[in-house]
Coordinates of C-alpha atoms in Angstrom, one line a residue:
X77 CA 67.3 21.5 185.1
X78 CA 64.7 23.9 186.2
X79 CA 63.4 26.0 182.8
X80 CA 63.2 29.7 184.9
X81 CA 66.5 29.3 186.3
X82 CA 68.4 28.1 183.1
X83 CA 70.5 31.0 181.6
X84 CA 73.1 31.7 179.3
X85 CA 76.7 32.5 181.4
X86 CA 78.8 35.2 180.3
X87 CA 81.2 33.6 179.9
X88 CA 79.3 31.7 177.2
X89 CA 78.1 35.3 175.9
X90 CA 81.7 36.2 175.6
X91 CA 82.8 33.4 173.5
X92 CA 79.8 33.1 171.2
X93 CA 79.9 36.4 170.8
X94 CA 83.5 36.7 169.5
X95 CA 83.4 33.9 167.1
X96 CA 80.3 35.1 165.1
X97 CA 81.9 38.2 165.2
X98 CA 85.5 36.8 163.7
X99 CA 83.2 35.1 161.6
X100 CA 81.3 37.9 160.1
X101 CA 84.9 39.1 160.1
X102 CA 86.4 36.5 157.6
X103 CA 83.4 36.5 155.0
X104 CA 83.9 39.9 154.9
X105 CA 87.4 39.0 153.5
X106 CA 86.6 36.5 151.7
X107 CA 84.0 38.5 149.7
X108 CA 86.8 39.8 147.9
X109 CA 89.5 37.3 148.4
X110 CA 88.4 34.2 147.9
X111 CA 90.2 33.4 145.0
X112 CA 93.6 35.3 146.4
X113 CA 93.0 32.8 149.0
X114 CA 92.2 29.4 147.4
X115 CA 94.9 30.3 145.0
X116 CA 97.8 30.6 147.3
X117 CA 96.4 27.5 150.2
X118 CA 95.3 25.3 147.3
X119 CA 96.9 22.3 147.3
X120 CA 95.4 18.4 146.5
X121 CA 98.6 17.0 147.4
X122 CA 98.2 18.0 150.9
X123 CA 98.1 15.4 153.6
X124 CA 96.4 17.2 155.7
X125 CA 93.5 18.2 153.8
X126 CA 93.4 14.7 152.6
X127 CA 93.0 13.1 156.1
X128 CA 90.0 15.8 157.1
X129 CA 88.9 14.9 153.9
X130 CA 88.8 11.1 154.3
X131 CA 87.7 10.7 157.8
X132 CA 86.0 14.1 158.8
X133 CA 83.2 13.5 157.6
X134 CA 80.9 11.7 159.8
X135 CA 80.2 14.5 162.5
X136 CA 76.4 13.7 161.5
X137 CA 76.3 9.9 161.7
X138 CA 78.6 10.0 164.9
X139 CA 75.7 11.9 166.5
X140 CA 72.7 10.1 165.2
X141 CA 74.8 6.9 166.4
X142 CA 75.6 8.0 169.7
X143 CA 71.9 9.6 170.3
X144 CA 70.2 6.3 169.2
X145 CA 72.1 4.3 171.3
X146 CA 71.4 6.4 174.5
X147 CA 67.3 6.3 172.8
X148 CA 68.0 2.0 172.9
X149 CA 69.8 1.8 176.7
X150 CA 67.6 3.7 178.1
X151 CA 65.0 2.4 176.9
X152 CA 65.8 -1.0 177.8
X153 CA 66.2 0.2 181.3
X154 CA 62.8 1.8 181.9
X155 CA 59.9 0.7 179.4
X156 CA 57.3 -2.3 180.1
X157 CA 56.4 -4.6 178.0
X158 CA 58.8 -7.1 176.2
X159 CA 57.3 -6.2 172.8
X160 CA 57.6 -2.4 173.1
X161 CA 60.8 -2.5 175.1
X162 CA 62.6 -4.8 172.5
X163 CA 60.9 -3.2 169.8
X164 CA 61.8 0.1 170.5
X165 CA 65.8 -1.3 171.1
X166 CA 66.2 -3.0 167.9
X167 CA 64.6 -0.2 166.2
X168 CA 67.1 2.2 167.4
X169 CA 69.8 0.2 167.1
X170 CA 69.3 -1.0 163.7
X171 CA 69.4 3.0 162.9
X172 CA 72.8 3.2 164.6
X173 CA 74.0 0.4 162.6
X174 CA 73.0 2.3 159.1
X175 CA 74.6 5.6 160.4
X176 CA 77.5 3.3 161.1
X177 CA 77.4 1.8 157.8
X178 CA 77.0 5.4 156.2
X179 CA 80.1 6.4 158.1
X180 CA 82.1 3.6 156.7
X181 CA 80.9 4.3 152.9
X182 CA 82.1 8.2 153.1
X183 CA 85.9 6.9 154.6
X184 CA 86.3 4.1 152.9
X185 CA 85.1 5.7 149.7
X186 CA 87.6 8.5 150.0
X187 CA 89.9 6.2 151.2
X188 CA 90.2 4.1 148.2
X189 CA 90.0 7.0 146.2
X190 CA 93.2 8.4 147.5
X191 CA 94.8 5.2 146.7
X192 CA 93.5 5.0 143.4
X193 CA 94.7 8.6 142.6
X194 CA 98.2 7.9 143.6
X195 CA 98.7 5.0 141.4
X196 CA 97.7 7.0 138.9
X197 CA 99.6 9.8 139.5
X198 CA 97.0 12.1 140.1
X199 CA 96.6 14.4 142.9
X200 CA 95.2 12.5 145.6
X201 CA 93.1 15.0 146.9
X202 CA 90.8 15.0 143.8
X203 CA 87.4 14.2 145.2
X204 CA 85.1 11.6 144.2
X205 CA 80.8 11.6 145.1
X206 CA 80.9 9.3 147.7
X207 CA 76.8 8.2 147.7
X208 CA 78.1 7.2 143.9
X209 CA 80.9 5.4 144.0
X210 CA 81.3 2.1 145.4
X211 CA 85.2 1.5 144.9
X212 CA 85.6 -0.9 148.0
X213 CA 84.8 -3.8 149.0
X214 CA 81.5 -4.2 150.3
X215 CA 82.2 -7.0 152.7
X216 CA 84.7 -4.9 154.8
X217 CA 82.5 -2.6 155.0
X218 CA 79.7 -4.4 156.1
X219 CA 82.2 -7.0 158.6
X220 CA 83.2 -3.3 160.3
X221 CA 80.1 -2.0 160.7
X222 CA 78.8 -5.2 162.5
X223 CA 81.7 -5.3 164.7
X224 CA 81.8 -2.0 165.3
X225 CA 78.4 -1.2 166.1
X226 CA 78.1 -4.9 168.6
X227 CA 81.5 -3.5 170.0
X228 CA 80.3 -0.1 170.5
X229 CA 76.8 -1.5 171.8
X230 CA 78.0 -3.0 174.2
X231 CA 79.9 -0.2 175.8
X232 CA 77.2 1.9 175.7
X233 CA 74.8 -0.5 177.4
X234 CA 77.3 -0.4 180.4
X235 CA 77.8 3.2 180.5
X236 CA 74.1 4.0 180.6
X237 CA 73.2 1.7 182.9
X238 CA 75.3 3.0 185.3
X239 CA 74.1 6.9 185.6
X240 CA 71.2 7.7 187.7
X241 CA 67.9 8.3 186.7
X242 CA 68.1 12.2 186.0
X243 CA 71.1 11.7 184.1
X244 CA 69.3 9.0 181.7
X245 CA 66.2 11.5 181.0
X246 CA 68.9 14.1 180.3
X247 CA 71.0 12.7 178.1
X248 CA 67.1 11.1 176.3
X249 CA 66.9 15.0 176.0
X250 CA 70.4 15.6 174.6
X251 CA 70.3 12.3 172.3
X252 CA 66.9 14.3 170.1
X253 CA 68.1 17.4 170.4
X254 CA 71.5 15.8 168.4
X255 CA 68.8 14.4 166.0
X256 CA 66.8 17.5 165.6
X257 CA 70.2 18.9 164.7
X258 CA 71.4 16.8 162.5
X259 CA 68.2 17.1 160.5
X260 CA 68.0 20.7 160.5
X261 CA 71.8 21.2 159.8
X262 CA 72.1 18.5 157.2
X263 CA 68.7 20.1 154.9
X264 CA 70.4 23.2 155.4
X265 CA 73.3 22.7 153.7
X266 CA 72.0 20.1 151.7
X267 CA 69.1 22.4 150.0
X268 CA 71.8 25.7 150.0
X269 CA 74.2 23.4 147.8
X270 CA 71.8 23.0 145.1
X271 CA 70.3 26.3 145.2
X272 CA 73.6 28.4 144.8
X273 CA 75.1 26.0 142.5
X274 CA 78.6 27.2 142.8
X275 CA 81.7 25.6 141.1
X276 CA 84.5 24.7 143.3
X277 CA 88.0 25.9 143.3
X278 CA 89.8 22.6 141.9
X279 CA 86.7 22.8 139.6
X280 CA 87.6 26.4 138.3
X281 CA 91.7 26.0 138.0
X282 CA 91.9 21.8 136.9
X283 CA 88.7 22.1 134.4
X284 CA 88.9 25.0 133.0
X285 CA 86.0 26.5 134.5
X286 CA 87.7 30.0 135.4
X287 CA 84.8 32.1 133.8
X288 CA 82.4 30.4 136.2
X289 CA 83.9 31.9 139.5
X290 CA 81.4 33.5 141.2
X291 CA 80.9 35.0 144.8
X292 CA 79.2 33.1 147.4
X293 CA 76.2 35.8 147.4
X294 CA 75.4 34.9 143.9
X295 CA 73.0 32.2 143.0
X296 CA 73.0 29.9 140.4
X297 CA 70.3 27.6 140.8
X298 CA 70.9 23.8 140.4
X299 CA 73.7 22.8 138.1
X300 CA 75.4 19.7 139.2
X301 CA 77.9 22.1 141.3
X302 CA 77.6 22.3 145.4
X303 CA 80.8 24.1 146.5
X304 CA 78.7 26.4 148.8
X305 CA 78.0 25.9 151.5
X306 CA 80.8 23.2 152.5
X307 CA 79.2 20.1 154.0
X308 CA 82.8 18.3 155.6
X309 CA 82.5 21.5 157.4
X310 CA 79.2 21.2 158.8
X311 CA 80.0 17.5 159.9
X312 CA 83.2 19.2 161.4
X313 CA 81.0 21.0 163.5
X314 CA 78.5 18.8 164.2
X315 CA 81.4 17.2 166.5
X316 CA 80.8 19.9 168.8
X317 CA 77.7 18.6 170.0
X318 CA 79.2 15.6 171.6
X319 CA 79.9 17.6 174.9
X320 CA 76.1 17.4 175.3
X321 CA 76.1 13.6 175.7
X322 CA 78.2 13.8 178.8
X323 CA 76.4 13.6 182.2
X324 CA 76.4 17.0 183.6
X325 CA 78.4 16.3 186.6
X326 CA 81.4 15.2 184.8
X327 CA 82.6 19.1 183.6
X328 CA 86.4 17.3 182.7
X329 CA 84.7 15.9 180.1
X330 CA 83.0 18.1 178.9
X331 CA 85.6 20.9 178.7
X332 CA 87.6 17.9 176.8
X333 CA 84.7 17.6 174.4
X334 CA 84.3 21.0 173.7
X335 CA 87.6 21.6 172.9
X336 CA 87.4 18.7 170.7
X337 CA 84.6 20.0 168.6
X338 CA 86.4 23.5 168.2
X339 CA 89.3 22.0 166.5
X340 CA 87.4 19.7 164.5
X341 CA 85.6 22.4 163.5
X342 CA 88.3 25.1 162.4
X343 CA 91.0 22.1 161.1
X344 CA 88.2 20.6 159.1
X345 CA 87.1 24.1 157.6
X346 CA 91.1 24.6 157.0
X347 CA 91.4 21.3 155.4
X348 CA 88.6 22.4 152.7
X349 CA 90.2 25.7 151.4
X350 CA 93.5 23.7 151.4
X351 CA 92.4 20.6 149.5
X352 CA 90.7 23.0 146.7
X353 CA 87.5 21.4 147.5
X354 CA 86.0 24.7 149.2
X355 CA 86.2 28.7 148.9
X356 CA 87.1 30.7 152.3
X357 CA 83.6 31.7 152.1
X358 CA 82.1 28.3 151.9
X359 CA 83.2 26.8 154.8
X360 CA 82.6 30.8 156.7
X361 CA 79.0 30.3 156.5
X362 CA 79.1 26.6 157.1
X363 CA 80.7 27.4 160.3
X364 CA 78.4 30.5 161.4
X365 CA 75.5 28.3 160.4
X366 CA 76.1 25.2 162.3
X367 CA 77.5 26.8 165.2
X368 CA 74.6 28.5 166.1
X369 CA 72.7 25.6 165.4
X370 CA 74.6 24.4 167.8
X371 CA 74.0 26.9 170.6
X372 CA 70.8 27.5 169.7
X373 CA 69.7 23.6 170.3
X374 CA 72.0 23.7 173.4
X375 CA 69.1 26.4 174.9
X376 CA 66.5 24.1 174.1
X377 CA 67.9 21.4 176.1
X378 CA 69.4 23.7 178.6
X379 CA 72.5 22.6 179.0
X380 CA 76.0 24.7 178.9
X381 CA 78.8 23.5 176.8
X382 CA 80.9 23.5 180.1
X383 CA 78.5 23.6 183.7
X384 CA 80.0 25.4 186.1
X385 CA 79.7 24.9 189.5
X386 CA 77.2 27.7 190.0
X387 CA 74.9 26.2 186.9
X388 CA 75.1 22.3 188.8
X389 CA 74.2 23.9 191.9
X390 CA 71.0 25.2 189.8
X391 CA 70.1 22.0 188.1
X392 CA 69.8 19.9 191.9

């Protein structure tokens, strides 16, 4: 695409616009409701918090995966020399393989959990640290992750090799822009956890820890507790970018994406407040964050979430 004539539509304008807005909207509500809410949603019985919960959380690896295997077809297609050409291939796609296996760890982890909880009789929403407990097997893991990935490989080798040569360095574009993201997003929320310390609702009403409510302007510094900002949500999010990885010519797509990555994004942040595992609040800000993350990453690479005909018209 030509940098002077890229712009934002107004229709894009329109819809940004109104969802920061509804957003600044709601954590104005939830300054003073957040327990009202969490109190009347909460429930750790839900099944439908406990499938966002389980499987929703791999927005981040899905886009490292998916932008390193565009970084390892492409590459294969264009760069001289065996040893850099290979090189740089099996570097990238080892990386997709550990985003893979990371994927795996957070589902599986959860997973199991849930089945643990309901032999015990135990809500089975009741959360676990999935980077500490290993409560699977880690040969299924590992047997998924290879099939997967060799599966998944294989796929994308076709796909890239058949778009044309402005597409590739496009979607090269798009596939570090998605990293760039991830990083950014993922420290964000990552560093704001520990830095505001705040308990979680399941936290304050199944261990006694009602005195420690606090509101998601206060900070507490690092205490073991990360219920703000919520991270499912950010990876809810992060599903959003996906319409980016879709050759600009193919708008079905990337209207399906899109519209995709908004539901992922509001069911996941529902699922959170509903589970107990997050305040109204939390996932608010999560969302206002990472969306315009999101769009502001989308500028860089100057691509619309949906081209229109006009914008394609542009970008020949």
């Amino acid at each position: 695409m030509k940098t002077q004539d890229f712009q934002t539509t107004a229709g894009e304008r329109r819809v940004i616009g109104s969802l920061v807005l509804i957003g600044f909207i709601i954590l104005g509500m939830a300054t003073f409701f957040d327990q009202a809410v969490s109190g009347f949603l909460m429930n750790q019985r839900s099944i439908f918090g406990n499938i966002f919960q389980n499987y929703a959380d791999t927005g981040a690896q899905t886009i490292v995966f998916v932008a390193m295997q565009i970084i390892a077809w492409v590459s294969f297609e264009h760069l001289k020399g065996d040893l850099t050409r290979y090189g740089v291939v099996l570097g990238a796609l080892i990386f997709s393989f550990i985003e893979m296996l990371s994927a795996l760890q957070d589902m599986l982890s959860y997973t199991f959990s849930m089945v643990s909880n309901l032999k015990q009789g135990i809500p089975m929403g009741v959360a676990n640290n999935t980077s500490a407990v290993v409560n699977y097997p880690e040969s299924l893991r590992w047997s998924l992750a290879i099939v997967l990935t060799l599966l998944l490989s294989m796929i994308f080798k076709i796909w890239v090799s058949r778009q044309d040569l402005a597409t590739q360095t496009y979607l090269v574009q798009a596939a570090l822009g998605g990293i760039v993201l991830v990083l950014v997003a993922t420290t964000t929320i990552n560093d704001m956890k520990t830095l505001w310390g705040r308990y979680r609702p399941y936290e304050m009403t199944t261990m006694g820890h009602l005195s420690n409510f606090t509101p998601w302007y206060h900070l507490n510094g690092a205490n073991g507790h990360n219920s703000f900002p919520s991270g499912h949500t950010m990876s809810g999010w992060l599903y959003l970018y996906l319409t980016f990885f879709v050759p600009r010519q193919t708008v079905k797509w990337q209207l399906r994406l899109t519209w995709f990555g908004l539901a992922m994004g509001i069911l996941t942040a529902l699922s959170r407040v509903r589970i107990g595992a997050h305040w109204l609040s939390d996932v608010t800000v999560s969302s206002l964050l990472v969306g315009l993350m999101i769009v502001l990453i989308s500028r860089v690479i100057q691509a619309h979430f949906v081209e229109s005909n006009q914008s394609l018209l542009i970008s020949r």
